[in-house]
Coordinates of C-alpha atoms in Angstrom, one line a residue:
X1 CA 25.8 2.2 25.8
X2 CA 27.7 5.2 27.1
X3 CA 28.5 3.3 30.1
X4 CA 30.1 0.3 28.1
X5 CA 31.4 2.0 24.9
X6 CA 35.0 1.8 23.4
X7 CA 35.8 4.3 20.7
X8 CA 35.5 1.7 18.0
X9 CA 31.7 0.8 19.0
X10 CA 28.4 2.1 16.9
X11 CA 25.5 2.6 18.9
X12 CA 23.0 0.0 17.5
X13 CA 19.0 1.1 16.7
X14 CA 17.9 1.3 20.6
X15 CA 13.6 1.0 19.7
X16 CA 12.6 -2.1 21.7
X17 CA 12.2 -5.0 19.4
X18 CA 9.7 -7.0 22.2
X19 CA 6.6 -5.3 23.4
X20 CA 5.0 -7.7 26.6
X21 CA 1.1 -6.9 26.4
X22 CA -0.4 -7.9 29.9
X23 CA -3.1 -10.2 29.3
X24 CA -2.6 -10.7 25.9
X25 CA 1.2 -11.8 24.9
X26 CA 3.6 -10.0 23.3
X27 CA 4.9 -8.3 20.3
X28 CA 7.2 -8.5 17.9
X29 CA 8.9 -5.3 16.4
X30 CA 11.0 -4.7 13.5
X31 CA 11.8 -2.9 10.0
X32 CA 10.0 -6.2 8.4
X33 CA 8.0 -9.5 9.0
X34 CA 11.6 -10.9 8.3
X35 CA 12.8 -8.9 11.0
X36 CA 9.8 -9.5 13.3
X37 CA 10.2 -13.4 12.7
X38 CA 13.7 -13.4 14.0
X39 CA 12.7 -11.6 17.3
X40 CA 10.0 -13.6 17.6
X41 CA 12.0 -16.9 17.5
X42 CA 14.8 -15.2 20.1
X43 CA 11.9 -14.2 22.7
X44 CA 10.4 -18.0 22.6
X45 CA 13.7 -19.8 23.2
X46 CA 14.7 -17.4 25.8
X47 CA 10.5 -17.7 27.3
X48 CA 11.3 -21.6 27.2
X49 CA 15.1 -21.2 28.8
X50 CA 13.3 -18.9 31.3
X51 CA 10.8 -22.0 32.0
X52 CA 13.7 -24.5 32.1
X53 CA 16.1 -23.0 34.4
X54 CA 13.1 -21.8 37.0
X55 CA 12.0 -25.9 37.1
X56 CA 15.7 -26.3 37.7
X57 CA 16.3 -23.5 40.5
X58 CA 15.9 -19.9 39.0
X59 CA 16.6 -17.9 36.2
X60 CA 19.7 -14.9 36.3
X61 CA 20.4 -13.1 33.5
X62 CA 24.0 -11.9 32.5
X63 CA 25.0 -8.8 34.3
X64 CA 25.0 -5.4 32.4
X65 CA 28.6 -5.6 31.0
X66 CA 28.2 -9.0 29.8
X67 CA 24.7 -8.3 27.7
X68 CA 26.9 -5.3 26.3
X69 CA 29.6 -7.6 25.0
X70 CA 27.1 -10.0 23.9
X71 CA 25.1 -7.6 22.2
X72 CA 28.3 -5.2 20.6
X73 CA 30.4 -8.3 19.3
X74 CA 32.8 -7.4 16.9
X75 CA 31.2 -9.4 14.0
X76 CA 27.7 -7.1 14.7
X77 CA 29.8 -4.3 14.5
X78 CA 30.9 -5.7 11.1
X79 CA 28.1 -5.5 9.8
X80 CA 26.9 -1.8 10.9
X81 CA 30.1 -0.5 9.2
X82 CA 29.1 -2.7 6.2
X83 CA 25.5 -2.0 6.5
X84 CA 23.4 -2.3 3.3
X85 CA 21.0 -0.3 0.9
X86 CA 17.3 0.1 2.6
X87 CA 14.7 -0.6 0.4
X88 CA 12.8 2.4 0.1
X89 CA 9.3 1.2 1.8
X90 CA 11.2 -1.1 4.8
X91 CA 9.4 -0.2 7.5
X92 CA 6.2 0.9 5.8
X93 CA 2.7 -0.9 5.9
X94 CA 0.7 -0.3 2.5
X95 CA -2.9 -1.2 1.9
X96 CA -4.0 -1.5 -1.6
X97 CA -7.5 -2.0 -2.9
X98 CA -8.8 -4.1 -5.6
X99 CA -5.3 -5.8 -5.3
X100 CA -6.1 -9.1 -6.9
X101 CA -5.8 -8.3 -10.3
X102 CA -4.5 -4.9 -13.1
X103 CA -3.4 -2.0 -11.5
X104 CA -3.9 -2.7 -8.3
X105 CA -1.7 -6.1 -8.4
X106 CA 0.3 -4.2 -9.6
X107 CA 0.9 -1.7 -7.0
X108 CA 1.1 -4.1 -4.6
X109 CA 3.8 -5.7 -6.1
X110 CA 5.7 -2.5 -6.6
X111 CA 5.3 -1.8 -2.8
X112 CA 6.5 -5.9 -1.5
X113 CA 9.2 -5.7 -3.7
X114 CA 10.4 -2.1 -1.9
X115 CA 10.1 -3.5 1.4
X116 CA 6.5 -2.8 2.6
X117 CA 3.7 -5.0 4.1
X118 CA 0.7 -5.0 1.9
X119 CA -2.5 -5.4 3.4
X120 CA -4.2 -6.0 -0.4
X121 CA -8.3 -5.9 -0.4
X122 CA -10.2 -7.4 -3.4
X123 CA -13.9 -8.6 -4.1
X124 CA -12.4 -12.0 -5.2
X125 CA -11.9 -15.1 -3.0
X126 CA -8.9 -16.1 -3.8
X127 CA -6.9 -12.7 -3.0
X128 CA -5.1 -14.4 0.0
X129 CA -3.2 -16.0 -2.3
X130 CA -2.4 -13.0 -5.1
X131 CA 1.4 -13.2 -3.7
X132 CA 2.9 -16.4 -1.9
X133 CA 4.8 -13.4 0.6
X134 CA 4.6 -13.2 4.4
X135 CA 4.8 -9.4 4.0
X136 CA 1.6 -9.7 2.0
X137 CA -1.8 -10.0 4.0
X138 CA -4.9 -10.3 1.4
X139 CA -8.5 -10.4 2.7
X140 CA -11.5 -11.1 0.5
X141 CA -13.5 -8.3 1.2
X142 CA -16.5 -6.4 -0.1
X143 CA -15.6 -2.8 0.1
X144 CA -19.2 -1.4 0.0
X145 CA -19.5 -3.3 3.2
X146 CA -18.4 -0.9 6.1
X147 CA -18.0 -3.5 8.8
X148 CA -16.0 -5.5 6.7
X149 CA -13.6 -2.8 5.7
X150 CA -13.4 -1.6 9.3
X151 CA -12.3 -5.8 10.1
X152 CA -10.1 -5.5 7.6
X153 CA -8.0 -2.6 8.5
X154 CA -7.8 -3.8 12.4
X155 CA -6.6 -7.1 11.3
X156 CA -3.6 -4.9 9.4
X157 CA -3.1 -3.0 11.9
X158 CA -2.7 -6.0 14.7
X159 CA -0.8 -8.2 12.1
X160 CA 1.5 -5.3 10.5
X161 CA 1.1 -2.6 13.3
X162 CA -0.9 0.1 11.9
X163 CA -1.1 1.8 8.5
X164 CA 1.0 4.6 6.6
X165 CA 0.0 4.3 3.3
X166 CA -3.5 4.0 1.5
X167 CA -3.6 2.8 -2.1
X168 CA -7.3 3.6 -3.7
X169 CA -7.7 1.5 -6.8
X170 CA -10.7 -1.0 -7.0
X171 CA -13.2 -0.1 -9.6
X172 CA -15.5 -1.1 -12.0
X173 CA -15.7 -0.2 -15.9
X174 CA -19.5 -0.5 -16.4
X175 CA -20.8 -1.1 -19.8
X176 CA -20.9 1.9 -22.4
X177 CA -24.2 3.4 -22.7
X178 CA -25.4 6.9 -23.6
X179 CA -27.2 8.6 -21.0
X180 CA -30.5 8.3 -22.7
X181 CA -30.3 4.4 -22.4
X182 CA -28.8 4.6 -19.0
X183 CA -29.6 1.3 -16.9
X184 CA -30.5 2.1 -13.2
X185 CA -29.0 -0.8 -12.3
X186 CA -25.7 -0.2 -13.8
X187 CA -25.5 3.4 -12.5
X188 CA -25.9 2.2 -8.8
X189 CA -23.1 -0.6 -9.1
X190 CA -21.0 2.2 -10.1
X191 CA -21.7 4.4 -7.5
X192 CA -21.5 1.8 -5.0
X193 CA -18.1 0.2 -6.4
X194 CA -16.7 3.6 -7.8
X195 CA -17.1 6.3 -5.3
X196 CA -19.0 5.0 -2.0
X197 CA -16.8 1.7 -1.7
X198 CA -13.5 4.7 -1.8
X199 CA -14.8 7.1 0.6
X200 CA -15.2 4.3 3.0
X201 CA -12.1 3.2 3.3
X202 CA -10.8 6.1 3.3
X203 CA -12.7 7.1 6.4
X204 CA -12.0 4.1 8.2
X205 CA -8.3 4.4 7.3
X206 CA -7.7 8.1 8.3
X207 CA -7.7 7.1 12.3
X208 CA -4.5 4.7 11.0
X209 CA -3.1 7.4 9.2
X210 CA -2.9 10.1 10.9
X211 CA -0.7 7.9 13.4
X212 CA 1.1 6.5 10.9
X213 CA 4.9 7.4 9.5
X214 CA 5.2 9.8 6.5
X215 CA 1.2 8.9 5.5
X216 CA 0.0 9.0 2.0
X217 CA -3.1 8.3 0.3
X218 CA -3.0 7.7 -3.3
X219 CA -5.9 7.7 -5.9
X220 CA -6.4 5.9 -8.7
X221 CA -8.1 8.1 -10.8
X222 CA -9.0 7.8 -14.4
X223 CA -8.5 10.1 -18.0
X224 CA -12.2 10.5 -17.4
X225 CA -12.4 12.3 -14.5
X226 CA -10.9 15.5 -16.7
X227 CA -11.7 14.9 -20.2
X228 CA -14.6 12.6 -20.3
X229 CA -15.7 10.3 -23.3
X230 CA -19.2 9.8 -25.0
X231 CA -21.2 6.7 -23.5
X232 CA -19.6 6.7 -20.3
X233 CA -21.4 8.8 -18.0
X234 CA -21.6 5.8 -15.4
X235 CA -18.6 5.5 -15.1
X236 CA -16.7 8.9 -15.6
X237 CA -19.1 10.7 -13.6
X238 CA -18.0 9.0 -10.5
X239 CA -14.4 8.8 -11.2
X240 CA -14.9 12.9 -11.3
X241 CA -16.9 12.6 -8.3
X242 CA -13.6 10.1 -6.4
X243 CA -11.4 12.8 -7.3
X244 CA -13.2 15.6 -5.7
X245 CA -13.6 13.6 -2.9
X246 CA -9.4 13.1 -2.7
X247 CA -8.6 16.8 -3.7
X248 CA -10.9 17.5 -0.1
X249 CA -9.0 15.0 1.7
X250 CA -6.0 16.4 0.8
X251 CA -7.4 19.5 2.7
X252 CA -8.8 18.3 5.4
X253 CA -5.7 15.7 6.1
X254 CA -2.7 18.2 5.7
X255 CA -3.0 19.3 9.4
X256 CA -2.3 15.6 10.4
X257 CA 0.5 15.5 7.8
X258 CA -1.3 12.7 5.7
X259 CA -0.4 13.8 1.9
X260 CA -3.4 12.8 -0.8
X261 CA -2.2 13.0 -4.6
X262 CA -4.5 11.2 -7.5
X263 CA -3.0 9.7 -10.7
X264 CA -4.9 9.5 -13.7
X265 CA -4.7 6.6 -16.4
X266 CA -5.5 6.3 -19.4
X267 CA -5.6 3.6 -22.1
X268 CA -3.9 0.6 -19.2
X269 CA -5.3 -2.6 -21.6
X270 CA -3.4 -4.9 -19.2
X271 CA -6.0 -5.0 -16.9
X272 CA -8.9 -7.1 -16.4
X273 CA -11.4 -4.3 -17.2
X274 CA -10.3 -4.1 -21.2
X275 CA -12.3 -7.3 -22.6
X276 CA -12.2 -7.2 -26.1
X277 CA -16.2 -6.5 -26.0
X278 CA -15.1 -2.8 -24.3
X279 CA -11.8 -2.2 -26.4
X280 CA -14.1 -2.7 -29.8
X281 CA -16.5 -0.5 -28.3
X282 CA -14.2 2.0 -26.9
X283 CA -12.8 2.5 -30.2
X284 CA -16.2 2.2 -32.1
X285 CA -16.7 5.3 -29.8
X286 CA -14.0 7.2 -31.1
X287 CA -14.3 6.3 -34.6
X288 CA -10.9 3.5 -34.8
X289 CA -9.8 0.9 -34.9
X290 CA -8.7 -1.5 -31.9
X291 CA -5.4 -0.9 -32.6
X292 CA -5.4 2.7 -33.4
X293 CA -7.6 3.0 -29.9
X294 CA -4.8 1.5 -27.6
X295 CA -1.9 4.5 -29.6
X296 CA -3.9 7.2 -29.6
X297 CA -1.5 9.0 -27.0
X298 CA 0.9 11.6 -28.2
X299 CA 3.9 9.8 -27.5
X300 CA 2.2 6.8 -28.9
X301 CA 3.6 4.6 -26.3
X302 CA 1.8 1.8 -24.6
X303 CA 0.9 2.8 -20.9
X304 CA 1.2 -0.8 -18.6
X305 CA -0.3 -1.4 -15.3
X306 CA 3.1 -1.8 -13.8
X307 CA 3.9 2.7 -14.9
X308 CA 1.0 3.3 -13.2
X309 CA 2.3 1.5 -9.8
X310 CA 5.8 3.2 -10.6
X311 CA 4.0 6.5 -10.0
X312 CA 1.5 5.8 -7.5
X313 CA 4.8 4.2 -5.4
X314 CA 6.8 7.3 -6.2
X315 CA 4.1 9.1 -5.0
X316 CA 3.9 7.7 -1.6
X317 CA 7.6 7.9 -1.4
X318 CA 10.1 10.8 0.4
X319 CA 10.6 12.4 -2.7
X320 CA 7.2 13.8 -2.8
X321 CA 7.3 14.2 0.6
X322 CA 5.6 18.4 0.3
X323 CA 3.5 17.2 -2.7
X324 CA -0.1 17.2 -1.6
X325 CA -3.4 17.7 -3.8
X326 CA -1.7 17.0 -7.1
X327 CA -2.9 15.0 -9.8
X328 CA -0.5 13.2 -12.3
X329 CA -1.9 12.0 -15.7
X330 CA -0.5 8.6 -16.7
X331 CA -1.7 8.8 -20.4
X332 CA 1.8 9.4 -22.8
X333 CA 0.1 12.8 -23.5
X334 CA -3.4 13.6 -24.1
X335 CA -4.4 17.2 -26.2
X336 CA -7.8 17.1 -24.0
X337 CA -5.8 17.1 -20.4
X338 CA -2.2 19.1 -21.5

């Protein structure tokens, strides 16, 4: 650049944007799968004009003033003085579990629509096709299933390129029972789904993020990790026990510069683990009505899946860039947490 400048030129992003791995092929690199595809299509017309000219006599590439020219045009310089707003997560590769459905769709829709890959993970079969996106890779995959998970994040990471950003949301909402008529059964699934299925991932993503840009890991928490209700000891115990587990994380991970915050919902009905059956006995619990149940927040709003994403997306985000070990109700006010 320096050699072929004129006064008028912008140096343009100089990271390669074609990686040749020996044996293998090569790679595409860019802010996007957009991006990615357009370097892709440049490196297999020049592979095939390569092919072409060599049966013809041999291939010669422009000299070094000419590729400058080529690549400094005045119309590319245009557009570098024009540029154009970056989407805050361009760039930025995002795994979210239990991404099918609730909370966890949503997040992952928060993050595609800011320019991230999502890698989403979800129980159900038909998560591949949650979003009809090319940034968006979902796997079916049981999450209490350790070689599975591990498959899952190498397949991100040779698809996408690594990882930067962990979203922890799948769960279960077992049914309400008083500890006295606690089923065995009932208390394992949760443990397995709730807590084990988390710290997994987690452990098989911290190799990813601690070589990943500006890393995050984000909890989905619950209400019931700090003010627990009657008849859900199943279910609240190991949200308490997932939070723990994150507030350590963030301890352990800060030396690596991977931030761990937890948000805790409340009250999200939008999501596939309020049935009726649970809201009527959620509010049974409480001594309301349904209705009364889903306004019992201070500012008597209605909480959706899509505030929750807002905040776990902020989260991740440069603005809380020296925020690490925090934990953000998402309730509308609760006198048990304030």
């Amino acid at each position: 650049f320096n050699r072929n400048k004129a006064p008028e030129h912008t140096m343009l992003d100089p990271a390669p944007r074609w990686v040749l791995l020996a044996g293998k092929g090569w790679a595409s690199v860019g802010k996007g799968i957009k991006d990615c595809g357009i370097v892709d299509d440049i490196a297999k017309h020049t592979a095939r004009a390569i092919q072409w000219a060599n049966k013809c006599s041999c291939y010669q590439c422009l000299d070094e003033k000419n590729l400058f020219d080529v690549e400094y045009w005045e119309l590319e310089q245009a557009k570098l003085r024009k540029g154009g707003a970056k989407k805050g997560f361009e760039g930025k590769i995002v795994c979210v579990s239990g991404a099918a459905s609730g909370i966890g769709k949503a997040c992952a829709q928060a993050f595609l629509e800011a320019g991230a890959c999502v890698l989403g993970l979800d129980i159900t079969p038909a998560t591949p096709s949650t979003f009809a996106s090319p940034s968006f890779l979902g796997l079916a995959v049981d999450l209490a299933d350790p070689q599975a998970v591990d498959q899952a994040l190498a397949t991100c990471a040779q698809c996408f390129g690594g990882l930067d950003v962990l979203v922890m949301n799948a769960g279960v909402l077992p049914p309400s029972a008083h500890i006295a008529d606690l089923d065995p059964a009932q208390w394992d699934r949760s443990v397995s789904i709730n807590l084990t299925a988390s710290q997994r991932l987690l452990t098989a993503s911290i190799p990813y993020l601690t070589r990943g840009v500006e890393p995050a890991v984000v909890l989905v928490g619950s209400k019931n990790a700090p003010a627990p209700g009657k008849s859900m000891a199943a279910y609240s115990v190991m949200k308490a026990a997932v939070t723990q587990l994150a507030r350590i994380a963030a301890l352990e991970l800060a030396p690596h510069g991977v931030r761990v915050n937890t948000v805790h919902p409340d009250a999200v009905f939008d999501t596939g683990l309020w049935t009726q059956e649970v809201l009527e006995t959620r509010a049974k619990a409480y001594g309301l009505t349904v209705d009364q149940y889903k306004r019992r927040n201070l500012l008597k709003a209605e909480i959706t899946s899509h505030d929750v994403a807002k905040a776990v997306k902020a989260l991740a985000g440069p603005d809380f860039l020296k925020v690490t070990g925090a934990q953000l109700p998402i309730n509308g006010g609760d006198e048990r947490t304030i």
